[in-house]
Coordinates of C-alpha atoms in Angstrom, one line a residue:
M1 CA 11.4 3.4 26.9
W2 CA 8.0 2.7 28.5
E3 CA 7.1 -1.8 28.9
K4 CA 4.3 -3.6 29.1
T5 CA 3.2 -7.3 30.2
V6 CA 0.0 -8.7 28.4
H7 CA -1.0 -12.4 28.6
V8 CA -3.8 -14.1 26.0
Q9 CA -6.4 -16.2 26.2
P10 CA -4.4 -19.7 25.2
P11 CA -4.5 -21.7 22.8
Y12 CA -2.1 -18.7 20.5
N13 CA 0.9 -20.2 19.0
F14 CA 3.4 -17.1 18.5
D15 CA 6.3 -19.1 17.3
R16 CA 3.8 -20.2 13.8
V17 CA 3.8 -16.6 14.6
L18 CA 6.9 -15.9 13.7
D19 CA 7.6 -18.6 10.7
R20 CA 4.6 -16.8 9.2
L21 CA 6.4 -13.4 9.9
S22 CA 9.3 -14.6 8.3
I23 CA 8.3 -14.6 4.4
N24 CA 8.6 -11.4 4.5
P25 CA 12.4 -9.6 4.2
L26 CA 11.1 -6.6 5.1
I27 CA 10.4 -7.6 9.1
D28 CA 13.1 -7.8 11.7
L29 CA 12.2 -11.0 14.3
N30 CA 14.3 -13.5 15.9
K31 CA 12.7 -17.1 16.3
D32 CA 15.8 -18.2 18.8
E33 CA 14.6 -15.3 21.1
R34 CA 11.0 -15.2 19.9
S35 CA 10.3 -11.3 19.2
V36 CA 9.5 -9.0 16.5
K37 CA 9.4 -5.5 15.0
V38 CA 6.4 -4.0 14.0
P39 CA 6.5 -0.8 13.0
F40 CA 3.0 2.0 11.6
Y41 CA 1.7 4.7 12.3
I42 CA 0.0 6.3 14.4
K43 CA -1.1 10.2 14.0
N44 CA 1.1 10.3 10.8
E45 CA 3.4 9.5 13.3
P46 CA 6.4 6.6 12.1
L47 CA 7.1 4.3 15.1
V48 CA 8.9 0.8 16.5
V49 CA 7.1 -1.4 19.0
T50 CA 9.9 -5.1 19.7
V51 CA 7.3 -8.3 20.9
K52 CA 9.2 -10.6 22.4
A53 CA 6.8 -14.3 23.8
T54 CA 7.5 -15.5 27.4
G55 CA 5.5 -17.7 28.0
T56 CA 3.7 -20.9 25.9
T57 CA 0.7 -21.5 23.6
E58 CA -0.6 -22.9 26.0
N59 CA -0.2 -20.4 28.2
P60 CA 0.9 -17.1 25.9
N61 CA 2.8 -13.8 28.4
F62 CA 4.2 -11.3 25.5
V63 CA 6.4 -8.1 26.9
V64 CA 5.8 -4.6 24.5
K65 CA 8.5 -2.5 24.3
G66 CA 8.3 1.1 22.5
T67 CA 9.9 4.2 23.1
Q68 CA 7.2 6.9 22.1
T69 CA 6.0 6.9 25.8
D70 CA 2.9 10.1 25.2
L71 CA 1.8 6.7 21.9
S72 CA 1.8 3.4 24.4
E73 CA -1.6 3.0 25.5
Q74 CA -2.4 3.5 21.0
A75 CA 0.6 1.5 19.7
L76 CA 0.1 -1.4 22.5
Q77 CA -4.1 -1.3 20.5
Q78 CA -2.3 -1.0 17.2
V79 CA -0.3 -4.4 18.1
S80 CA -3.4 -6.2 20.7
H81 CA -5.8 -5.8 16.9
I82 CA -2.5 -6.7 14.5
L83 CA -1.8 -9.3 16.3
Q84 CA -5.7 -10.7 17.2
W85 CA -3.9 -11.4 20.5
D86 CA -8.8 -10.6 21.8
V87 CA -9.6 -12.8 19.0
P88 CA -10.1 -16.8 21.1
L89 CA -8.9 -19.0 19.0
D90 CA -10.2 -21.5 21.7
K91 CA -13.4 -21.7 19.9
I92 CA -12.3 -21.4 16.7
Q93 CA -10.0 -24.7 17.2
D94 CA -13.3 -26.3 18.4
H95 CA -16.4 -25.4 15.7
F96 CA -13.3 -27.4 13.0
L97 CA -12.2 -30.8 15.4
Q98 CA -16.0 -31.4 14.6
T99 CA -14.5 -30.8 9.8
D100 CA -12.9 -32.7 7.5
L101 CA -10.3 -29.3 8.5
R102 CA -9.8 -31.6 11.9
D103 CA -6.5 -32.9 11.9
I104 CA -4.6 -29.6 10.0
F105 CA -5.8 -27.3 13.3
I106 CA -4.5 -29.8 15.2
E107 CA -1.0 -29.9 14.3
H108 CA -1.4 -26.2 13.6
R109 CA -3.3 -24.8 16.3
G110 CA -3.1 -21.6 18.3
T111 CA -2.8 -20.3 14.5
P112 CA -4.1 -16.8 14.8
L113 CA -4.7 -13.8 11.9
V114 CA -2.3 -11.9 12.0
L115 CA -3.1 -8.9 10.2
D116 CA 0.3 -6.7 8.1
F117 CA 1.8 -4.2 9.8
D118 CA -1.2 -1.4 7.7
P119 CA -4.4 -1.0 6.0
Y120 CA -2.9 0.6 2.7
Y121 CA 0.4 -0.9 3.5
C122 CA -1.7 -4.2 3.2
L123 CA -3.4 -2.5 0.3
M124 CA -0.9 -2.2 -1.8
K125 CA 0.9 -5.1 -1.0
C126 CA -2.1 -7.0 -2.2
I127 CA -2.3 -4.7 -5.5
I128 CA 1.7 -6.1 -5.9
H129 CA 1.4 -9.1 -5.4
Q130 CA -1.4 -9.5 -8.0
Q131 CA -0.1 -12.4 -10.2
L132 CA 3.5 -12.3 -9.5
N133 CA 5.1 -15.5 -7.7
M134 CA 5.7 -15.7 -3.7
T135 CA 9.6 -14.2 -4.3
F136 CA 8.9 -12.3 -6.9
A137 CA 6.6 -9.6 -5.1
Y138 CA 8.3 -9.6 -1.8
T139 CA 11.1 -8.4 -3.8
L140 CA 9.3 -6.1 -5.5
T141 CA 7.1 -4.8 -1.8
S142 CA 10.7 -5.0 -0.3
R143 CA 11.6 -2.2 -3.3
F144 CA 9.1 -0.3 -3.2
V145 CA 9.1 0.4 0.8
T146 CA 13.3 0.4 1.1
T147 CA 12.7 3.0 -1.6
F148 CA 9.7 5.0 -0.8
G149 CA 9.7 4.1 2.5
E150 CA 10.9 5.7 5.9
E151 CA 13.8 3.8 8.6
I152 CA 13.0 4.2 11.9
E153 CA 15.2 2.7 14.9
G154 CA 16.9 0.6 11.8
M155 CA 13.3 -0.5 10.4
W156 CA 11.2 -0.2 7.3
V157 CA 7.7 2.2 7.9
H158 CA 6.1 1.5 4.9
P159 CA 5.6 5.2 2.7
R160 CA 2.8 6.6 3.1
P161 CA -0.3 7.2 0.1
E162 CA 1.0 11.6 0.1
K163 CA 4.9 10.7 -0.9
I164 CA 3.2 8.3 -3.3
A165 CA 0.6 10.3 -5.4
E166 CA 3.7 12.7 -6.3
L167 CA 5.1 9.3 -7.8
T168 CA 5.4 9.1 -12.5
V169 CA 4.8 5.5 -13.4
E170 CA 8.8 5.8 -14.2
D171 CA 10.3 5.6 -10.7
L172 CA 8.4 2.9 -9.8
R173 CA 9.3 1.4 -13.3
E174 CA 12.9 2.1 -12.5
L175 CA 11.8 -0.6 -9.5
Q176 CA 10.9 -3.2 -12.0
F177 CA 6.9 -3.3 -11.9
S178 CA 5.0 -3.8 -14.7
G179 CA 3.7 0.0 -16.4
R180 CA 0.0 -0.5 -15.7
K181 CA 1.0 -1.8 -12.0
A182 CA 3.3 1.7 -11.3
E183 CA -0.5 2.8 -12.3
Y184 CA -2.7 1.2 -10.7
V185 CA -0.1 2.4 -7.0
I186 CA 0.2 5.0 -7.9
D187 CA -3.9 6.4 -9.2
T188 CA -5.0 4.5 -6.3
S189 CA -2.3 6.5 -3.8
K190 CA -3.6 9.7 -5.2
L191 CA -7.7 8.5 -4.1
I192 CA -6.2 7.5 -0.9
A193 CA -3.5 11.2 -0.2
A194 CA -6.5 13.2 -1.6
G195 CA -9.4 11.1 0.5
E196 CA -12.1 10.0 -2.4
L197 CA -11.0 6.1 -1.0
T198 CA -10.5 6.7 2.7
L199 CA -10.1 2.9 3.8
N200 CA -10.4 3.2 7.7
D201 CA -14.3 4.6 6.9
L202 CA -14.1 0.6 5.6
Q203 CA -14.2 -0.8 9.0
S204 CA -17.6 0.1 9.9
K205 CA -18.5 -1.8 6.8
T206 CA -20.3 -5.6 5.5
D207 CA -17.3 -7.6 3.6
D208 CA -19.9 -7.3 0.7
K209 CA -19.2 -2.9 0.3
V210 CA -15.6 -3.1 1.0
I211 CA -15.9 -6.3 -1.7
E212 CA -18.0 -3.6 -3.6
T213 CA -16.5 -0.3 -2.8
L214 CA -12.4 -0.9 -3.7
V215 CA -13.0 -3.1 -7.5
K216 CA -15.1 0.1 -8.5
V217 CA -11.1 0.9 -8.0
R218 CA -8.7 0.9 -11.7
G219 CA -5.8 -2.1 -10.6
V220 CA -8.6 -4.3 -7.9
G221 CA -10.8 -6.4 -8.8
K222 CA -12.3 -9.8 -6.1
W223 CA -9.7 -11.7 -4.8
T224 CA -6.8 -8.2 -4.0
A225 CA -10.3 -7.5 -2.0
E226 CA -11.0 -9.9 -0.5
N227 CA -7.3 -10.4 1.0
F228 CA -7.9 -6.7 2.7
L229 CA -11.0 -7.7 4.9
L230 CA -8.5 -10.1 5.6
F231 CA -5.7 -9.3 6.5
A232 CA -5.8 -5.4 7.3
L233 CA -9.6 -5.7 8.4
G234 CA -9.2 -9.3 9.6
R235 CA -12.8 -10.4 8.6
P236 CA -13.6 -14.0 10.1
N237 CA -15.6 -15.0 7.2
L238 CA -13.6 -15.0 4.5
F239 CA -13.3 -17.8 2.4
P240 CA -11.2 -16.3 -1.3
M241 CA -12.1 -19.3 -4.1
A242 CA -10.2 -17.9 -6.3
D243 CA -7.2 -18.3 -4.2
I244 CA -4.2 -21.1 -6.2
G245 CA -3.2 -22.0 -2.7
I246 CA -7.0 -22.6 -1.9
Q247 CA -7.3 -23.8 -4.6
N248 CA -4.0 -26.4 -4.5
A249 CA -4.7 -27.3 -0.3
I250 CA -8.5 -28.2 -1.5
K251 CA -6.8 -30.5 -4.2
K252 CA -5.1 -31.9 -1.1
L253 CA -6.9 -32.9 1.4
Y254 CA -9.4 -34.8 -0.3
N255 CA -6.7 -36.1 -2.7
L256 CA -9.0 -34.7 -6.7
E257 CA -6.8 -35.8 -8.9
K258 CA -7.6 -31.4 -10.6
K259 CA -8.7 -28.9 -8.8
S260 CA -12.0 -28.6 -7.1
S261 CA -14.8 -26.3 -8.6
Y262 CA -16.0 -22.9 -7.5
E263 CA -19.5 -24.9 -6.7
Q264 CA -17.6 -28.5 -5.0
M265 CA -15.1 -26.0 -3.1
E266 CA -18.5 -24.0 -1.6
E267 CA -20.2 -27.0 -0.5
Y268 CA -17.1 -28.4 0.8
S269 CA -16.7 -24.9 2.9
K270 CA -20.5 -24.5 5.1
P271 CA -19.3 -26.8 7.8
W272 CA -16.8 -24.4 8.6
E273 CA -18.7 -21.1 8.5
P274 CA -18.4 -19.0 10.2
Y275 CA -14.6 -18.8 10.1
L276 CA -13.4 -18.7 6.8
S277 CA -11.0 -17.1 7.5
Y278 CA -9.2 -18.9 9.7
A279 CA -10.0 -22.2 6.8
S280 CA -8.2 -20.2 4.6
L281 CA -5.3 -19.8 6.9
Y282 CA -4.5 -23.0 7.7
L283 CA -5.7 -24.7 5.0
W284 CA -2.8 -22.2 2.7
R285 CA -0.6 -23.7 6.9
S286 CA -1.0 -26.6 4.7
I287 CA 1.0 -26.6 2.1
E288 CA 4.0 -24.5 3.2

């Protein structure tokens, strides 16, 4: 067992993080204890790390615990990356206080852009969630993980692409996947398992290059690629205009009778650069 205390630059509102994570029924968290268990892989070994907040938004401190002592440093780095502890939110907050999003940023001050626990899981989740309502999307994702993943320390760790690559469409149809969505999940996993699509390599590519690479994969459109950039890679300047939530949030923000055109949304968003991802995040928060 290992334990480490971490101090994060304020503001950082961990209670907002837990609110967001609680949407996913797979995640084991306790709002009262202000803790969450984070499952992921290091060197293809599944492990679970527990993160507990001991501070406040203005003085954010955390205790991080795990069982594999030999992997403690790598695990801590991974948790820091997932929870975006190294991103200075004060600078971003100051930027948006000068924009039309001022009130939203005051209300949700210190809300970070938390990443999915693994790039492969993020891509699978994005594909599964395409054109589904939120409730059923998470139900389907939960079935996917609990059927083909691995249970460690009472937590489900998502399956590896090599396992999903070996499935048949019928295997996923039994979980209520559509035939087409099952094909997308399996075929994409085959590309990753075969090394034809290397997700870790995307980290060093530009946003445009990542989108260009991913949309070549059958079943991956621009919406999925942009969500991968946001929630797998943590890119700071993404604004998925095709997202219904973003459209509804802008409609609410500006008291519009109907949703804006892409041209109007682009005009609204110009002052929000170079932090469009945070504009997206806080706009989503404003209607949840």
